[in-house]
Coordinates of N, CA and C in Angstrom, one line a residue:
M1 N 122.8 40.1 76.2 CA 121.6 39.7 76.3 C 121.5 38.2 76.6
L2 N 122.4 37.4 76.0 CA 122.5 35.9 76.1 C 123.0 35.8 77.6
L3 N 124.1 36.4 78.1 CA 124.4 36.3 79.3 C 123.2 36.6 80.3
F4 N 122.3 37.7 80.1 CA 121.4 38.0 81.0 C 120.3 36.8 81.1
F5 N 119.9 36.1 79.9 CA 119.1 35.1 80.1 C 119.5 33.9 80.7
L6 N 120.8 33.6 80.6 CA 121.2 32.6 81.4 C 121.3 32.9 83.0
L7 N 121.7 34.0 83.3 CA 121.7 34.3 84.7 C 120.3 34.3 85.1
F8 N 119.5 34.9 84.6 CA 118.0 34.9 84.9 C 117.4 33.4 85.1
S9 N 117.7 32.5 84.0 CA 117.3 31.4 84.1 C 117.8 30.3 85.3
S10 N 119.0 30.7 85.6 CA 119.6 30.1 86.7 C 118.9 30.3 88.2
G11 N 118.8 31.7 88.2 CA 118.0 32.1 89.3 C 116.5 31.7 89.5
W12 N 116.0 31.5 88.3 CA 114.6 31.1 88.3 C 114.4 29.6 88.5
A13 N 115.6 28.9 88.1 CA 115.4 27.5 88.3 C 115.2 27.2 89.8
D14 N 116.5 28.0 90.7 CA 116.3 27.4 92.1 C 114.8 28.1 92.6
A15 N 114.4 29.1 92.1 CA 113.2 29.6 92.8 C 112.1 28.2 92.4
Q16 N 111.9 27.9 91.0 CA 110.9 27.0 90.8 C 111.1 25.6 91.5
E17 N 112.2 25.3 91.8 CA 112.6 24.1 92.5 C 111.7 24.0 93.9
E18 N 111.3 25.0 94.6 CA 110.6 24.9 95.5 C 109.2 24.7 95.2
K19 N 108.8 24.9 94.3 CA 107.2 24.7 94.1 C 106.8 23.5 93.2
P20 N 105.6 22.9 93.4 CA 105.2 22.0 92.9 C 105.2 22.1 91.2
R21 N 105.8 20.9 90.4 CA 105.7 21.4 89.1 C 104.6 21.0 88.3
S22 N 104.1 21.9 87.5 CA 103.1 21.8 86.6 C 103.4 21.3 85.3
K23 N 102.4 21.1 84.3 CA 102.8 20.7 82.9 C 103.5 21.9 82.2
M24 N 103.5 23.0 82.5 CA 104.4 24.2 82.0 C 105.6 24.5 83.0
A25 N 105.9 24.0 83.9 CA 107.1 24.2 84.8 C 108.3 24.6 84.0
F26 N 109.2 25.2 84.7 CA 110.3 25.6 84.2 C 111.2 24.1 84.1
S27 N 111.7 24.0 82.8 CA 112.3 22.7 82.7 C 113.9 22.8 82.2
G28 N 114.5 23.9 82.5 CA 116.0 24.0 82.2 C 116.2 25.2 81.1
Y29 N 117.7 25.1 80.8 CA 118.0 26.3 79.9 C 119.3 25.7 79.2
G30 N 119.7 26.3 78.0 CA 120.6 26.2 77.2 C 120.9 27.3 76.1
G31 N 122.4 27.2 76.1 CA 122.6 28.4 75.0 C 124.1 28.0 74.4
G32 N 124.5 28.9 73.5 CA 125.7 28.7 72.8 C 125.9 29.3 71.4
M33 N 127.0 29.0 70.9 CA 127.3 29.7 69.4 C 127.2 28.9 68.3
M34 N 126.9 29.4 67.1 CA 126.9 28.5 65.9 C 127.2 29.3 64.6
L35 N 128.0 28.5 63.8 CA 128.6 29.1 62.8 C 127.3 28.7 61.6
H36 N 127.4 29.3 60.5 CA 126.3 28.9 59.6 C 126.9 29.3 58.0
A37 N 126.3 28.7 57.1 CA 126.6 28.9 55.6 C 125.4 28.6 54.9
G38 N 125.4 29.1 53.4 CA 124.2 28.9 52.5 C 124.4 29.4 51.6
Y39 N 123.5 29.1 50.6 CA 123.2 29.8 49.3 C 122.2 30.7 49.2
V40 N 122.5 32.0 48.9 CA 121.3 33.2 49.0 C 121.4 33.8 47.6
Q41 N 120.3 34.5 47.5 CA 120.1 35.4 46.2 C 119.0 36.3 46.4
G42 N 119.1 37.3 45.5 CA 118.1 38.4 45.6 C 117.5 38.4 44.2
K43 N 116.7 39.7 43.8 CA 116.0 39.9 42.6 C 117.0 40.8 41.8
T44 N 116.6 40.8 40.5 CA 117.2 41.7 39.7 C 116.8 43.1 39.8
F45 N 117.8 44.0 39.8 CA 117.5 45.4 39.9 C 118.6 46.1 38.9
T46 N 118.2 47.5 38.8 CA 118.8 48.4 37.8 C 119.9 49.3 38.4
L47 N 121.2 49.4 38.1 CA 122.2 50.3 38.7 C 122.1 51.4 37.7
C48 N 121.9 52.8 38.2 CA 121.8 54.3 37.7 C 123.1 54.9 37.8
D49 N 123.5 55.8 36.9 CA 124.3 56.9 37.1 C 123.9 57.9 38.2
S50 N 124.8 58.9 38.3 CA 124.1 59.9 39.2 C 123.2 60.8 38.6
D51 N 123.1 60.8 37.4 CA 121.9 61.6 36.5 C 120.5 60.5 36.5
G52 N 120.6 59.4 37.1 CA 119.4 58.5 36.9 C 119.3 57.9 35.7
N53 N 120.4 57.9 34.9 CA 120.3 57.0 33.6 C 120.7 55.5 34.0
P54 N 119.9 54.4 33.5 CA 120.3 53.2 33.8 C 121.6 52.7 33.0
M55 N 122.3 51.9 34.0 CA 123.7 51.3 33.5 C 123.5 50.1 33.2
Y56 N 123.2 49.1 34.0 CA 123.2 47.8 33.8 C 122.3 46.9 34.9
D57 N 121.8 45.9 34.4 CA 121.1 45.1 35.8 C 122.1 44.3 36.3
K58 N 121.6 44.1 37.6 CA 122.5 43.3 38.5 C 121.6 42.4 39.4
R59 N 122.0 41.2 39.8 CA 121.4 40.3 40.6 C 122.6 39.9 41.6
L60 N 122.3 40.0 43.0 CA 123.1 39.3 43.8 C 122.7 38.1 44.2
R61 N 123.6 37.0 44.3 CA 123.7 35.7 44.8 C 125.1 34.9 44.9
G62 N 125.0 34.2 45.7 CA 126.3 33.4 46.2 C 126.3 32.8 47.4
C63 N 127.5 32.5 47.9 CA 127.4 31.8 49.2 C 127.7 32.9 50.5
A64 N 126.9 32.8 51.5 CA 127.0 33.6 52.7 C 127.4 32.6 54.0
Y65 N 128.1 33.5 54.9 CA 128.6 32.6 56.1 C 128.5 33.6 57.0
G66 N 128.6 32.9 58.2 CA 128.5 33.9 59.4 C 128.5 33.2 60.7
I67 N 128.3 34.0 62.0 CA 128.3 33.4 63.4 C 127.1 34.1 64.0
G68 N 126.8 33.6 65.2 CA 125.6 34.2 66.1 C 125.6 33.0 67.2
G69 N 124.4 33.3 67.9 CA 124.3 32.6 69.1 C 122.7 32.4 69.6
A70 N 122.6 31.5 70.3 CA 121.1 31.5 70.8 C 121.0 31.0 72.0
V71 N 120.0 31.5 72.9 CA 119.7 30.9 74.3 C 118.4 30.6 74.5
K72 N 118.1 29.5 75.1 CA 116.5 28.9 75.1 C 116.3 28.6 76.9
V73 N 115.2 28.7 77.2 CA 114.5 28.4 78.5 C 113.3 27.4 78.1
G74 N 113.5 26.3 78.8 CA 112.3 25.3 78.5 C 111.0 25.5 79.7
F75 N 109.8 25.2 79.0 CA 108.7 25.1 80.0 C 107.9 24.0 79.3
G76 N 107.6 23.0 80.6 CA 107.2 21.9 80.2 C 108.0 20.9 79.6
R77 N 107.5 19.8 78.6 CA 108.2 18.7 78.0 C 108.8 19.4 76.7
H78 N 108.1 20.4 76.0 CA 108.3 20.5 74.7 C 108.7 22.0 74.4
L79 N 108.1 23.0 75.1 CA 108.3 24.3 74.9 C 109.5 24.9 75.2
R80 N 110.2 25.5 74.2 CA 111.4 26.5 74.7 C 111.2 27.8 74.1
I81 N 111.7 28.7 74.9 CA 111.4 30.1 74.6 C 112.8 31.0 74.7
G82 N 113.3 32.0 74.0 CA 114.5 32.4 74.1 C 114.8 33.5 73.1
C83 N 115.9 33.8 73.0 CA 116.5 34.8 71.9 C 117.6 34.3 71.0
E84 N 117.7 34.8 69.9 CA 118.9 34.5 69.4 C 119.3 35.7 68.1
G85 N 120.5 35.8 67.7 CA 121.1 36.9 66.9 C 122.2 36.3 66.0
Y86 N 122.4 37.0 64.8 CA 123.4 36.3 63.9 C 123.8 37.4 63.0
V87 N 125.0 37.2 62.5 CA 125.6 38.2 61.2 C 125.9 37.4 60.3
T88 N 125.4 37.7 59.0 CA 125.9 36.8 57.8 C 126.3 37.8 56.8
K89 N 127.3 37.4 55.9 CA 127.9 38.1 55.0 C 128.2 37.5 53.6
M90 N 127.9 38.2 52.6 CA 128.2 37.7 51.2 C 129.1 38.6 50.4
R91 N 129.9 37.9 49.7 CA 130.7 38.8 48.4 C 129.9 39.2 47.4
N92 N 130.0 40.4 47.0 CA 129.0 40.9 45.7 C 129.7 40.8 44.4
D93 N 131.1 41.0 44.6 CA 131.8 41.3 43.3 C 133.4 41.0 43.4
R94 N 134.1 40.9 42.5 CA 135.6 40.6 42.6 C 136.2 41.8 43.2
F95 N 135.6 43.0 43.1 CA 136.5 44.3 43.7 C 136.2 44.6 45.3
G96 N 135.7 43.7 45.9 CA 135.7 44.0 47.3 C 134.1 44.2 47.9
G97 N 133.2 44.3 47.0 CA 131.8 44.7 47.5 C 131.4 43.7 48.2
F98 N 130.1 43.8 49.3 CA 129.8 42.8 50.1 C 128.4 43.2 50.5
T99 N 127.5 42.1 50.8 CA 126.2 42.4 51.7 C 126.6 41.7 53.0
S100 N 126.1 42.6 53.8 CA 126.1 42.2 55.3 C 124.8 42.4 55.9
I101 N 124.3 41.1 56.7 CA 122.8 41.3 57.3 C 123.1 40.9 58.6
G102 N 122.7 41.7 59.3 CA 122.6 41.5 61.0 C 121.1 41.3 61.5
W103 N 120.7 40.3 62.2 CA 119.3 40.3 62.6 C 119.2 39.3 63.7
G104 N 118.2 39.6 64.6 CA 118.0 38.7 65.9 C 116.4 38.9 66.4
G105 N 116.3 38.3 67.5 CA 114.7 38.4 67.9 C 114.5 37.4 69.0
I106 N 113.3 37.2 69.1 CA 112.7 36.3 70.3 C 112.2 35.1 69.4
L107 N 112.8 33.8 70.0 CA 112.3 32.6 69.5 C 111.7 31.8 70.3
A108 N 110.8 30.9 69.6 CA 110.2 29.7 70.3 C 110.3 28.4 69.5
D109 N 110.4 27.4 69.9 CA 110.4 26.2 69.5 C 109.8 25.0 70.2
C110 N 109.4 23.9 69.6 CA 108.7 22.7 70.2 C 109.9 21.6 70.0
S111 N 110.2 21.0 71.0 CA 111.2 19.9 70.9 C 110.7 18.6 71.3
W112 N 111.2 17.6 70.9 CA 110.9 16.2 71.3 C 112.2 15.5 71.3
T113 N 112.4 14.8 72.4 CA 113.8 14.2 72.8 C 113.5 12.8 72.8
L114 N 114.4 12.1 72.0 CA 114.5 10.5 71.9 C 115.9 9.9 72.1
G115 N 116.1 9.6 73.4 CA 117.4 9.3 73.8 C 118.7 10.5 73.6
R116 N 119.5 10.2 73.0 CA 120.4 11.3 73.0 C 120.1 12.4 71.8
W117 N 119.1 12.1 71.1 CA 118.6 13.0 69.9 C 117.4 13.9 70.5
T118 N 117.3 15.3 70.1 CA 116.4 16.2 70.2 C 116.1 17.0 68.9
L119 N 114.9 16.5 68.4 CA 114.2 17.4 67.3 C 113.8 18.5 67.5
F120 N 113.6 19.7 67.1 CA 112.9 21.0 67.4 C 112.6 21.6 65.9
V121 N 111.4 22.3 66.1 CA 111.0 22.9 65.0 C 110.4 24.4 65.6
G122 N 110.5 25.5 65.0 CA 110.1 26.6 65.7 C 110.4 28.0 64.5
G123 N 110.6 29.1 65.5 CA 110.7 30.4 64.6 C 111.2 31.5 65.5
T124 N 111.7 32.5 64.7 CA 112.0 33.7 65.4 C 111.3 35.1 64.9
V125 N 110.9 35.8 65.7 CA 110.3 37.1 65.3 C 111.3 38.3 66.0
G126 N 111.7 39.3 64.8 CA 112.6 40.3 65.4 C 112.9 41.3 64.4
G127 N 114.1 41.8 64.3 CA 114.4 42.7 63.2 C 115.8 42.7 62.9
G128 N 116.1 43.4 61.9 CA 117.5 43.4 61.2 C 117.9 44.5 60.5
G129 N 119.2 44.6 60.1 CA 119.6 45.5 59.2 C 120.5 45.0 57.9
V130 N 120.6 45.7 56.9 CA 121.2 45.5 55.7 C 122.3 46.5 55.4
R131 N 123.5 46.1 55.2 CA 124.4 47.1 54.6 C 125.0 46.3 53.2
S132 N 124.8 47.3 52.1 CA 125.4 46.5 50.9 C 126.2 47.4 50.2
L133 N 127.3 47.2 49.8 CA 128.2 47.8 49.0 C 128.6 47.1 47.7
L134 N 128.3 47.7 46.5 CA 128.6 47.2 45.3 C 129.8 48.0 44.7
M135 N 131.0 47.3 44.4 CA 132.2 48.2 43.7 C 132.0 47.8 42.2
L136 N 132.0 48.7 41.4 CA 131.7 48.7 39.9 C 133.1 48.4 39.2
A137 N 134.0 48.9 40.0 CA 135.6 48.9 39.4 C 136.4 48.6 40.5
E138 N 137.6 48.4 40.3 CA 138.8 48.2 41.4 C 139.1 49.8 42.0
A139 N 139.0 49.8 43.2 CA 139.3 51.1 43.7 C 140.8 51.5 43.6
P140 N 141.2 52.6 43.1 CA 142.5 53.0 42.7 C 143.6 53.2 44.0
G141 N 143.2 53.4 45.2 CA 143.7 53.6 46.3 C 144.4 54.9 46.7
D142 N 143.8 55.8 45.7 CA 144.3 57.3 46.1 C 143.1 58.1 46.8
F143 N 143.5 59.3 46.8 CA 142.4 60.2 47.8 C 141.4 60.9 46.7
L144 N 141.2 60.7 45.4 CA 140.3 61.2 44.5 C 139.0 60.5 44.7
V145 N 137.9 61.5 44.5 CA 136.5 60.8 44.4 C 136.2 60.4 43.0
E146 N 136.1 59.1 43.1 CA 135.6 58.3 41.6 C 134.1 58.4 41.5
D147 N 133.7 58.8 40.4 CA 132.4 58.6 39.9 C 132.3 57.2 39.3
H148 N 131.0 57.0 39.2 CA 130.5 55.6 38.8 C 131.5 54.4 39.1
T149 N 131.8 54.4 40.5 CA 132.7 53.3 41.0 C 131.9 52.6 42.0
A150 N 131.1 53.1 42.8 CA 130.5 52.2 44.1 C 129.1 52.7 44.3
S151 N 128.3 51.6 44.8 CA 126.9 51.9 45.4 C 126.7 51.3 46.6
Y152 N 126.5 52.3 47.8 CA 126.3 51.8 49.1 C 124.6 52.0 49.5
R153 N 124.2 51.0 50.0 CA 122.6 51.0 50.5 C 122.7 50.5 52.0
H154 N 121.8 51.0 52.7 CA 121.7 50.7 54.4 C 120.1 50.8 54.6
Y155 N 119.3 49.8 55.0 CA 118.1 49.8 55.5 C 117.9 48.7 56.6
T156 N 116.8 49.0 57.2 CA 116.3 48.1 58.4 C 114.9 47.3 58.0
F157 N 114.5 46.1 58.6 CA 113.4 45.5 58.2 C 113.2 44.7 59.4
M158 N 111.8 44.2 59.3 CA 111.2 43.2 60.5 C 111.5 41.8 59.9
A159 N 112.0 40.8 61.0 CA 112.3 39.5 60.2 C 111.5 38.7 60.9
I160 N 111.2 37.6 60.0 CA 110.6 36.3 60.5 C 111.3 35.1 60.0
T161 N 111.9 34.3 61.0 CA 112.6 33.3 60.5 C 112.4 31.8 61.1
P162 N 111.8 31.2 60.4 CA 111.3 29.7 60.5 C 112.6 28.8 60.6
F163 N 112.6 27.7 61.5 CA 113.7 26.9 61.5 C 113.5 25.7 62.0
L164 N 114.3 24.6 61.5 CA 114.3 23.2 62.2 C 115.6 22.8 62.4
G165 N 115.6 21.8 63.2 CA 116.9 21.2 63.4 C 117.1 20.0 64.5
V166 N 118.1 19.7 64.9 CA 118.3 18.5 65.7 C 119.6 18.6 66.7
E167 N 119.6 18.2 67.9 CA 120.7 17.9 68.8 C 120.9 16.7 69.0
W168 N 122.5 16.6 69.4 CA 122.9 15.0 69.7 C 123.6 15.3 70.9
A169 N 123.1 15.0 72.2 CA 123.8 15.0 73.5 C 125.2 14.3 73.5
V170 N 126.2 14.9 73.2 CA 127.7 14.5 73.4 C 127.9 14.1 74.9
L171 N 127.5 15.0 75.8 CA 127.5 14.5 77.2 C 126.1 15.3 77.8
Q172 N 125.7 14.8 78.9 CA 124.5 15.6 79.3 C 124.3 17.0 79.2
R173 N 125.2 17.7 79.2 CA 125.3 19.1 79.4 C 125.7 20.0 78.1
I174 N 126.2 18.9 77.2 CA 126.9 19.5 76.0 C 126.2 19.0 74.7
H175 N 125.5 19.7 73.9 CA 124.8 19.1 72.7 C 125.3 19.9 71.4
L176 N 125.6 18.8 70.5 CA 126.1 19.3 69.1 C 124.8 19.7 68.4
T177 N 124.5 20.8 67.8 CA 123.5 21.3 67.2 C 123.6 21.5 65.6
L178 N 122.5 20.9 64.8 CA 122.5 21.2 63.5 C 121.1 21.7 63.0
K179 N 121.2 22.8 62.3 CA 119.9 23.7 62.2 C 119.8 24.3 60.8
A180 N 118.6 24.5 60.1 CA 118.6 24.9 58.9 C 117.4 26.1 59.2
D181 N 117.5 27.3 58.5 CA 116.4 28.3 58.5 C 116.4 29.2 57.2
W182 N 115.4 30.0 57.2 CA 115.3 30.8 56.1 C 114.7 32.1 56.7
L183 N 115.4 33.3 56.4 CA 115.3 34.7 56.6 C 114.5 35.4 55.8
F184 N 113.2 35.9 56.1 CA 112.3 36.6 55.5 C 112.3 37.9 56.0
N185 N 112.2 39.0 54.9 CA 112.2 40.4 55.1 C 110.5 40.7 55.0
V186 N 109.8 41.0 56.0 CA 108.6 41.0 55.9 C 107.9 42.5 55.8
T187 N 108.7 43.3 56.1 CA 108.2 44.8 56.3 C 108.8 45.8 55.2
N188 N 109.9 45.5 54.6 CA 110.6 46.4 53.6 C 111.4 45.4 52.8
P189 N 110.5 44.9 51.8 CA 111.0 44.1 50.7 C 112.0 44.9 49.8
Q190 N 113.0 44.5 49.4 CA 114.1 45.2 48.6 C 114.6 44.1 47.5
P191 N 114.7 44.6 46.4 CA 115.6 43.5 45.2 C 116.8 42.9 45.7
D192 N 117.6 43.9 46.3 CA 118.9 43.4 46.8 C 118.8 42.7 47.9
F193 N 117.7 42.5 48.8 CA 117.7 41.4 49.7 C 117.8 39.9 49.6
V194 N 119.0 39.5 50.0 CA 119.3 38.2 49.6 C 118.8 37.1 50.7
S195 N 118.2 36.0 50.2 CA 117.7 35.2 51.1 C 117.7 33.7 50.4
G196 N 117.7 32.8 51.5 CA 117.8 31.4 51.1 C 118.2 30.6 52.2
A197 N 118.4 29.2 52.3 CA 118.5 28.3 53.4 C 119.9 28.5 53.8
R198 N 120.0 28.6 55.1 CA 121.2 28.7 55.6 C 121.4 27.2 56.7
I199 N 122.6 26.7 56.7 CA 122.7 25.5 57.5 C 123.7 26.0 58.8
Y200 N 123.1 25.8 59.8 CA 124.0 26.2 61.2 C 124.6 24.9 61.7
F201 N 125.8 25.1 62.4 CA 126.5 24.1 63.4 C 127.1 24.6 64.4
G202 N 126.8 24.2 65.7 CA 127.2 24.7 66.8 C 127.2 23.7 68.1
I203 N 127.7 24.3 69.1 CA 127.8 23.7 70.2 C 126.9 24.6 71.3
M204 N 126.0 23.7 72.1 CA 125.1 24.4 73.0 C 125.3 23.8 74.5
F205 N 125.5 24.6 75.5 CA 125.6 24.1 76.8 C 124.3 24.1 77.5
C206 N 123.9 22.9 78.0 CA 122.6 23.0 78.4 C 122.4 22.6 80.1
H207 N 121.4 22.7 80.6 CA 120.8 22.4 81.9 C 119.4 21.8 81.7
W208 N 119.3 20.9 80.9 CA 117.7 20.5 80.9 C 117.4 19.5 82.0
K209 N 116.2 19.6 82.7 CA 115.8 18.7 83.6 C 115.3 17.5 82.9
S210 N 115.4 16.2 83.5 CA 114.8 15.0 82.8 C 113.4 14.8 83.3

């Protein structure tokens, strides 16, 4: 999808150069990859055995990390529209359990350029999925089915992700990006859904018009 956006934007740029520029004229495009990390946590929930009897309470929290990318197309001096997608992962326990969240969608932001610096604020609307594995004991490594050992959950949700950040132009077409966001599950809230501030760092390859 990122490649499609870049190819589409490049072709559109050639077409737009032949027309008089308006206040919302095409003003370039950019895209790249970013790494992220942050501290996230969920709510307290109760683990039960196969008969439905409560065992103990659990709350997921810890450091999450991941990778992803974004592409943006500019219109006028401030508006940028595009798409982004990321995967983030957190360790749940000392036995190998994890929570993995993948999400993406359509983004829009407003940007203000001051010399080499570009400030931006915006948000993404889309969807995602959660996979969560809790290991209650160390796996023995054999082919026996163990009871009361693991809990696995998978569900999807609609995502809204506000963000803000800053770009610094190392070169005209290479920008270092620093961004912070917060992922919200707005349609399928679950107590084991972890959220919190994530910090992103990456490189954007840009072709913005001055």
